[in-house]
CSV table of C-alpha atoms in Angstrom, one decimal:
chain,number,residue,atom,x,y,z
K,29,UNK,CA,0.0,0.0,0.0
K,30,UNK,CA,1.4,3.2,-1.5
K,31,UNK,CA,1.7,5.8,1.8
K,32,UNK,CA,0.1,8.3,0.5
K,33,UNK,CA,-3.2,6.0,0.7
K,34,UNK,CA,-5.2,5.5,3.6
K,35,UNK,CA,-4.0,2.3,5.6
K,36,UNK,CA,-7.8,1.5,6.8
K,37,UNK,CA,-11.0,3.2,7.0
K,38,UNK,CA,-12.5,2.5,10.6
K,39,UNK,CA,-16.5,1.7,11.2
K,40,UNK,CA,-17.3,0.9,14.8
K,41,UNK,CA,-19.6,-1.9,15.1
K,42,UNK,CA,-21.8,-2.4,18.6
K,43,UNK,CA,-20.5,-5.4,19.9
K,44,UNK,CA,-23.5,-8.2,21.0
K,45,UNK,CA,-24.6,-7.7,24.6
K,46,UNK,CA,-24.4,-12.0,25.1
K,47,UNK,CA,-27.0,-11.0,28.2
K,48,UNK,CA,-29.9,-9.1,26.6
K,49,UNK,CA,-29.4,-9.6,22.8
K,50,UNK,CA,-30.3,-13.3,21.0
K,51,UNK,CA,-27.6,-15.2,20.3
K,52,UNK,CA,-28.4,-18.2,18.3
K,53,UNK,CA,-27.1,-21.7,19.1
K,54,UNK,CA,-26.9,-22.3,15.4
K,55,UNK,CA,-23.9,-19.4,15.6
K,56,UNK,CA,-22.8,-20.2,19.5
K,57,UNK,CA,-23.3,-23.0,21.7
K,58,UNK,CA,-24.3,-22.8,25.2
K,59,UNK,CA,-21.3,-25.3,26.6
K,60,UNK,CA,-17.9,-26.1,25.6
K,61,UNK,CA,-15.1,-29.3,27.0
K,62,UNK,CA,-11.7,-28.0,28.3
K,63,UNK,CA,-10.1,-30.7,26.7
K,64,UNK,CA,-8.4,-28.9,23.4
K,65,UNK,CA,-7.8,-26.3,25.2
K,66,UNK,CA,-5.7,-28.3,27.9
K,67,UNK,CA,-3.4,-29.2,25.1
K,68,UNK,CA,-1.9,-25.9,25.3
K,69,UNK,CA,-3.0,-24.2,28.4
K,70,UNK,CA,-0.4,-25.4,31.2
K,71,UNK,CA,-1.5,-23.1,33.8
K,72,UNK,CA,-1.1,-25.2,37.0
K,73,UNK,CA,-4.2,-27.2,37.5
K,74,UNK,CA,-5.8,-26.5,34.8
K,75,UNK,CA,-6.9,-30.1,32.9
K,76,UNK,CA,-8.7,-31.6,30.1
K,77,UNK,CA,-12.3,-33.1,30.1
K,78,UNK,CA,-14.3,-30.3,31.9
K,79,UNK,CA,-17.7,-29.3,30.9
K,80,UNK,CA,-18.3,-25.5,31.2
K,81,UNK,CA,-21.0,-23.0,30.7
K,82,UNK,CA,-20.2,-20.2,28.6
K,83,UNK,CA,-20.5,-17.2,30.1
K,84,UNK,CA,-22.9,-14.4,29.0
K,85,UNK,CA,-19.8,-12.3,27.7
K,86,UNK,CA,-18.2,-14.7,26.3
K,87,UNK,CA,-21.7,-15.5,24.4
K,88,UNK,CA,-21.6,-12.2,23.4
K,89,UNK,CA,-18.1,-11.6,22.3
K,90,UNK,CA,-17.8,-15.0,20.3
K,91,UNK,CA,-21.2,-13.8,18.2
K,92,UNK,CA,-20.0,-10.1,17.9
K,93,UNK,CA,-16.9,-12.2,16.1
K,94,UNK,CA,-19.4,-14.4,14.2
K,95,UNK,CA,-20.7,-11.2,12.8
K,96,UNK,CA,-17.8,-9.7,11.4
K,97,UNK,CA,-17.0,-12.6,10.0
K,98,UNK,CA,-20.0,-12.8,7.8
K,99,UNK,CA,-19.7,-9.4,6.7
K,100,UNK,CA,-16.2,-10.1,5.8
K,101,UNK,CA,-17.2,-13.2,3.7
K,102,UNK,CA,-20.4,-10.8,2.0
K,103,UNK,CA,-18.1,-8.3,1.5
K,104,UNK,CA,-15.1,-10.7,-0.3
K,105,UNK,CA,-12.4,-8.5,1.1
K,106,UNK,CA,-10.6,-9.0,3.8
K,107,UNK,CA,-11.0,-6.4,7.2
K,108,UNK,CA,-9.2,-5.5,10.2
K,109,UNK,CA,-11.1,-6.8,13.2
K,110,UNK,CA,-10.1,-4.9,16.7
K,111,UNK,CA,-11.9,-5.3,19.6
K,112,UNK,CA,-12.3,-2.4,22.0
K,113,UNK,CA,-9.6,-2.7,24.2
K,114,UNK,CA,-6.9,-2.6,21.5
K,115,UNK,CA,-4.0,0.0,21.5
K,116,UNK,CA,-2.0,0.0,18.4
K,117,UNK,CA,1.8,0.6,19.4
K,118,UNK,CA,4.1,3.6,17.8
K,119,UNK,CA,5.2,1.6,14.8
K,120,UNK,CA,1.5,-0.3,13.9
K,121,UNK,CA,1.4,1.9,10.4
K,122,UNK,CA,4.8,1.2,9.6
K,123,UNK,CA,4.8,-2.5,10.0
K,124,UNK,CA,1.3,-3.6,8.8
K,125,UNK,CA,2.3,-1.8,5.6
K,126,UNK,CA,5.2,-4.2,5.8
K,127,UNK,CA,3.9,-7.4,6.6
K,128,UNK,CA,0.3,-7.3,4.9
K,129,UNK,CA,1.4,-7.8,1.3
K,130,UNK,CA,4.0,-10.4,2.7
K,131,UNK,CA,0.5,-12.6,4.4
K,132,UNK,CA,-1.2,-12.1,1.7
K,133,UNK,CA,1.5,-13.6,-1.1
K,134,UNK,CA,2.0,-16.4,1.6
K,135,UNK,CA,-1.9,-17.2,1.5
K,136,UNK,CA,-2.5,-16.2,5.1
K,137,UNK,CA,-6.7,-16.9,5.8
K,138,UNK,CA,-6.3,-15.0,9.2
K,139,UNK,CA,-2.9,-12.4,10.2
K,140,UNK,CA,-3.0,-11.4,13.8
K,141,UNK,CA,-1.6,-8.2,14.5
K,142,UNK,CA,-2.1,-8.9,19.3
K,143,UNK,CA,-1.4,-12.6,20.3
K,144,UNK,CA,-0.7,-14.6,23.1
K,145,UNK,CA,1.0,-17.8,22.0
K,146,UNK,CA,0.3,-21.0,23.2
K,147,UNK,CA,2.5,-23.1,21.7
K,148,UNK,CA,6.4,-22.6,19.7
K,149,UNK,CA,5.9,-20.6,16.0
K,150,UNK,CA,5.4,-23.4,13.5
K,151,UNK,CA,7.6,-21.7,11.3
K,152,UNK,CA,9.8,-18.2,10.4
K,153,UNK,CA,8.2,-17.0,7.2
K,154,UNK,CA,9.8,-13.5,7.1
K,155,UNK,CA,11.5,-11.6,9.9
K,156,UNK,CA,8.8,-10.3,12.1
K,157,UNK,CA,6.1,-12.9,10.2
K,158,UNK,CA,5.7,-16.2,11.9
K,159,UNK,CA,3.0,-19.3,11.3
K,160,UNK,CA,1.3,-19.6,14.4
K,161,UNK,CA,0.1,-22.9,15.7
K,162,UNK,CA,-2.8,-21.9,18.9
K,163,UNK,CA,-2.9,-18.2,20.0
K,164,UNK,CA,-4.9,-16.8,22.3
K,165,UNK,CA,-6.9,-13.6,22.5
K,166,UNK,CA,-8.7,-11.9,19.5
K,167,UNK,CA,-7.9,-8.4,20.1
K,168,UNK,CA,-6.9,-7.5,16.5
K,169,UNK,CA,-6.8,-10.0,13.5
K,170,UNK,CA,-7.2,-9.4,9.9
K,171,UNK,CA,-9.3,-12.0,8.5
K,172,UNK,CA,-9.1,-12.9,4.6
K,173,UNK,CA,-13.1,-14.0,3.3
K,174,UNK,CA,-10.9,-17.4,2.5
K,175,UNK,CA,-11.3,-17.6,6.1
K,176,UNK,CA,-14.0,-16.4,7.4
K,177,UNK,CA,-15.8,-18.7,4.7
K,178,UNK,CA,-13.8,-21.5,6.9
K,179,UNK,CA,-15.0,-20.4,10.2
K,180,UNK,CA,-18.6,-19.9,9.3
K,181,UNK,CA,-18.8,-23.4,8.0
K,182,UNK,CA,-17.7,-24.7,11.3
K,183,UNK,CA,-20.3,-23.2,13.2
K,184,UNK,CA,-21.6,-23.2,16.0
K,185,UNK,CA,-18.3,-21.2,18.0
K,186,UNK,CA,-18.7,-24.3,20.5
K,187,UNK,CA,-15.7,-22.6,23.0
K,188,UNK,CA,-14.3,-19.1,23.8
K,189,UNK,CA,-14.2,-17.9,20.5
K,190,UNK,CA,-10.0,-17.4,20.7
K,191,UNK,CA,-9.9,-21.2,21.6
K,192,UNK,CA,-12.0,-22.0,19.1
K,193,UNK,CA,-10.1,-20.2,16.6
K,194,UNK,CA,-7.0,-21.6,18.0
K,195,UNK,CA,-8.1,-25.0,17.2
K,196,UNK,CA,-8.8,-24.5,13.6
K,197,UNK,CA,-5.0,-22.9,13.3
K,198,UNK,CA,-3.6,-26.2,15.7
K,199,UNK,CA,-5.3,-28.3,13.2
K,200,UNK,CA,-4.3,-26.8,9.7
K,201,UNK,CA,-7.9,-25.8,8.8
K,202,UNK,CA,-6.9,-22.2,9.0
K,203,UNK,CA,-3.6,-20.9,8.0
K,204,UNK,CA,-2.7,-18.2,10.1
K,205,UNK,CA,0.1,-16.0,10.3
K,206,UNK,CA,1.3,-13.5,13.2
K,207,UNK,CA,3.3,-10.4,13.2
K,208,UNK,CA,6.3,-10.7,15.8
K,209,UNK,CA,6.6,-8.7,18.0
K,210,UNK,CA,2.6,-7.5,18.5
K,211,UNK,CA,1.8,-4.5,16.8
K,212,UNK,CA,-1.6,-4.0,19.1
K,213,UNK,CA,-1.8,-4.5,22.6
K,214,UNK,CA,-4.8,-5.3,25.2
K,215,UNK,CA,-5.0,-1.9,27.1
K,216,UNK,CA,-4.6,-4.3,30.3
K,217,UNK,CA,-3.9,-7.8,30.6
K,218,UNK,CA,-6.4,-10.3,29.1
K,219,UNK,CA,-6.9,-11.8,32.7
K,220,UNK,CA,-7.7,-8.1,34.3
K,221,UNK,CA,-10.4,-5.8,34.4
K,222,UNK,CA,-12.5,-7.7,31.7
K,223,UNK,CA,-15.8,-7.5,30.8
K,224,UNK,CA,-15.7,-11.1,29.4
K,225,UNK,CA,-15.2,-13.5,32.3
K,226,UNK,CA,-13.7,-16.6,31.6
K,227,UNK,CA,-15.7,-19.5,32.3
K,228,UNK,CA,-12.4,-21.7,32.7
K,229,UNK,CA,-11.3,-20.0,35.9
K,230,UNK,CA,-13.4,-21.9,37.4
K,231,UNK,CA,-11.1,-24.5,36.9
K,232,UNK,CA,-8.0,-23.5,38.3
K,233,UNK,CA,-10.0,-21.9,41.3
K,234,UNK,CA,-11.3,-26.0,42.0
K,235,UNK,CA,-8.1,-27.1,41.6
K,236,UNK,CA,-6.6,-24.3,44.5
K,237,UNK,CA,-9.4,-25.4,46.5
K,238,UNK,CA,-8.8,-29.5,45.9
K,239,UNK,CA,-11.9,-29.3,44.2
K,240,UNK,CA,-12.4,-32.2,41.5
């Protein structure tokens, strides 16, 4: 992208209230297993083979996701996605002109700009472009339609939407690429002062407790 032209044109979108607005189980599901995400989560205590409720925000949050990515696939172009608590660092311009033509030539379905990983880069495609393997959080992504068409046809989101993300990426349906270091941050960490509560800390607060 020349830089005399506009990087991105921003449109905020109200995000789904997962406590008063409907959220479909044909998009979402109601309940989700722990057991992918154990594969990668080795926060002491936390284990495979627990059935959770989803919480209202995380209801909310996964279908506010679901959303853009059917706009994205109406729309056959790919879009930024940034959720509300994303703050792009000094060099975010500079770098996603960089790196976006570089994803794109590689075939990338999803490039995430904020990540948490959970498991070793898969592989060095360029400096400061890695293949990811299962990342968390979903606080800024740009999605290709090649995969939001993928993620729509796995619906229902049957688990926090970045695990269920995560999964496709861990098992090769989605190809997705991540800029290294992070070019947008979570204004505070993902485990503090969220309005999304994780259903999952139930978990680890059981296994403090010698709960089973």
């Amino acid at each position: 992208v020349p830089p005399s032209v506009p990087l991105l044109r921003v449109r905020r979108i109200p995000a789904t209230d997962g406590a008063a607005d409907e959220v479909p189980l044909v998009d979402v599901g109601q309940s989700w297993n722990t057991t992918r995400n154990a594969r990668f989560d080795g926060r002491p205590g936390y284990r495979a083979g627990v059935e959770l409720q989803m919480t209202p925000g995380e209801r909310g949050c996964a279908m506010s996701h679901v959303r853009c990515w059917r706009e994205i696939a109406a729309a056959r172009r790919p879009m930024l996605v940034m959720e509300d608590d994303a703050v792009p660092t000094g060099s975010f311009s500079r770098r996603l002109r960089s790196k976006l033509p570089e994803a794109l030539k590689l075939g990338a379905d999803v490039l995430y700009l904020g990540h948490i990983p959970g498991a070793p880069w898969r592989e060095k495609k360029k400096p400061g472009l890695y293949e990811a393997e299962y990342l968390w959080t979903t606080v800024a992504y740009i999605l290709w339609p090649s995969g939001a068409a993928k993620l729509l046809e796995l619906l229902p989101v049957d688990e926090p939407v970045d695990n269920f993300m995560a999964w496709q990426i861990s098992q090769r349906t989605l190809f997705a690429l991540a800029i290294v270091p992070e070019i947008v941050k979570q204004e505070l960490p993902w485990d503090l002062a969220s309005d999304v509560p994780h259903s999952d800390d139930v978990v680890l607060d059981n296994s403090k407790s010698g709960l089973r």
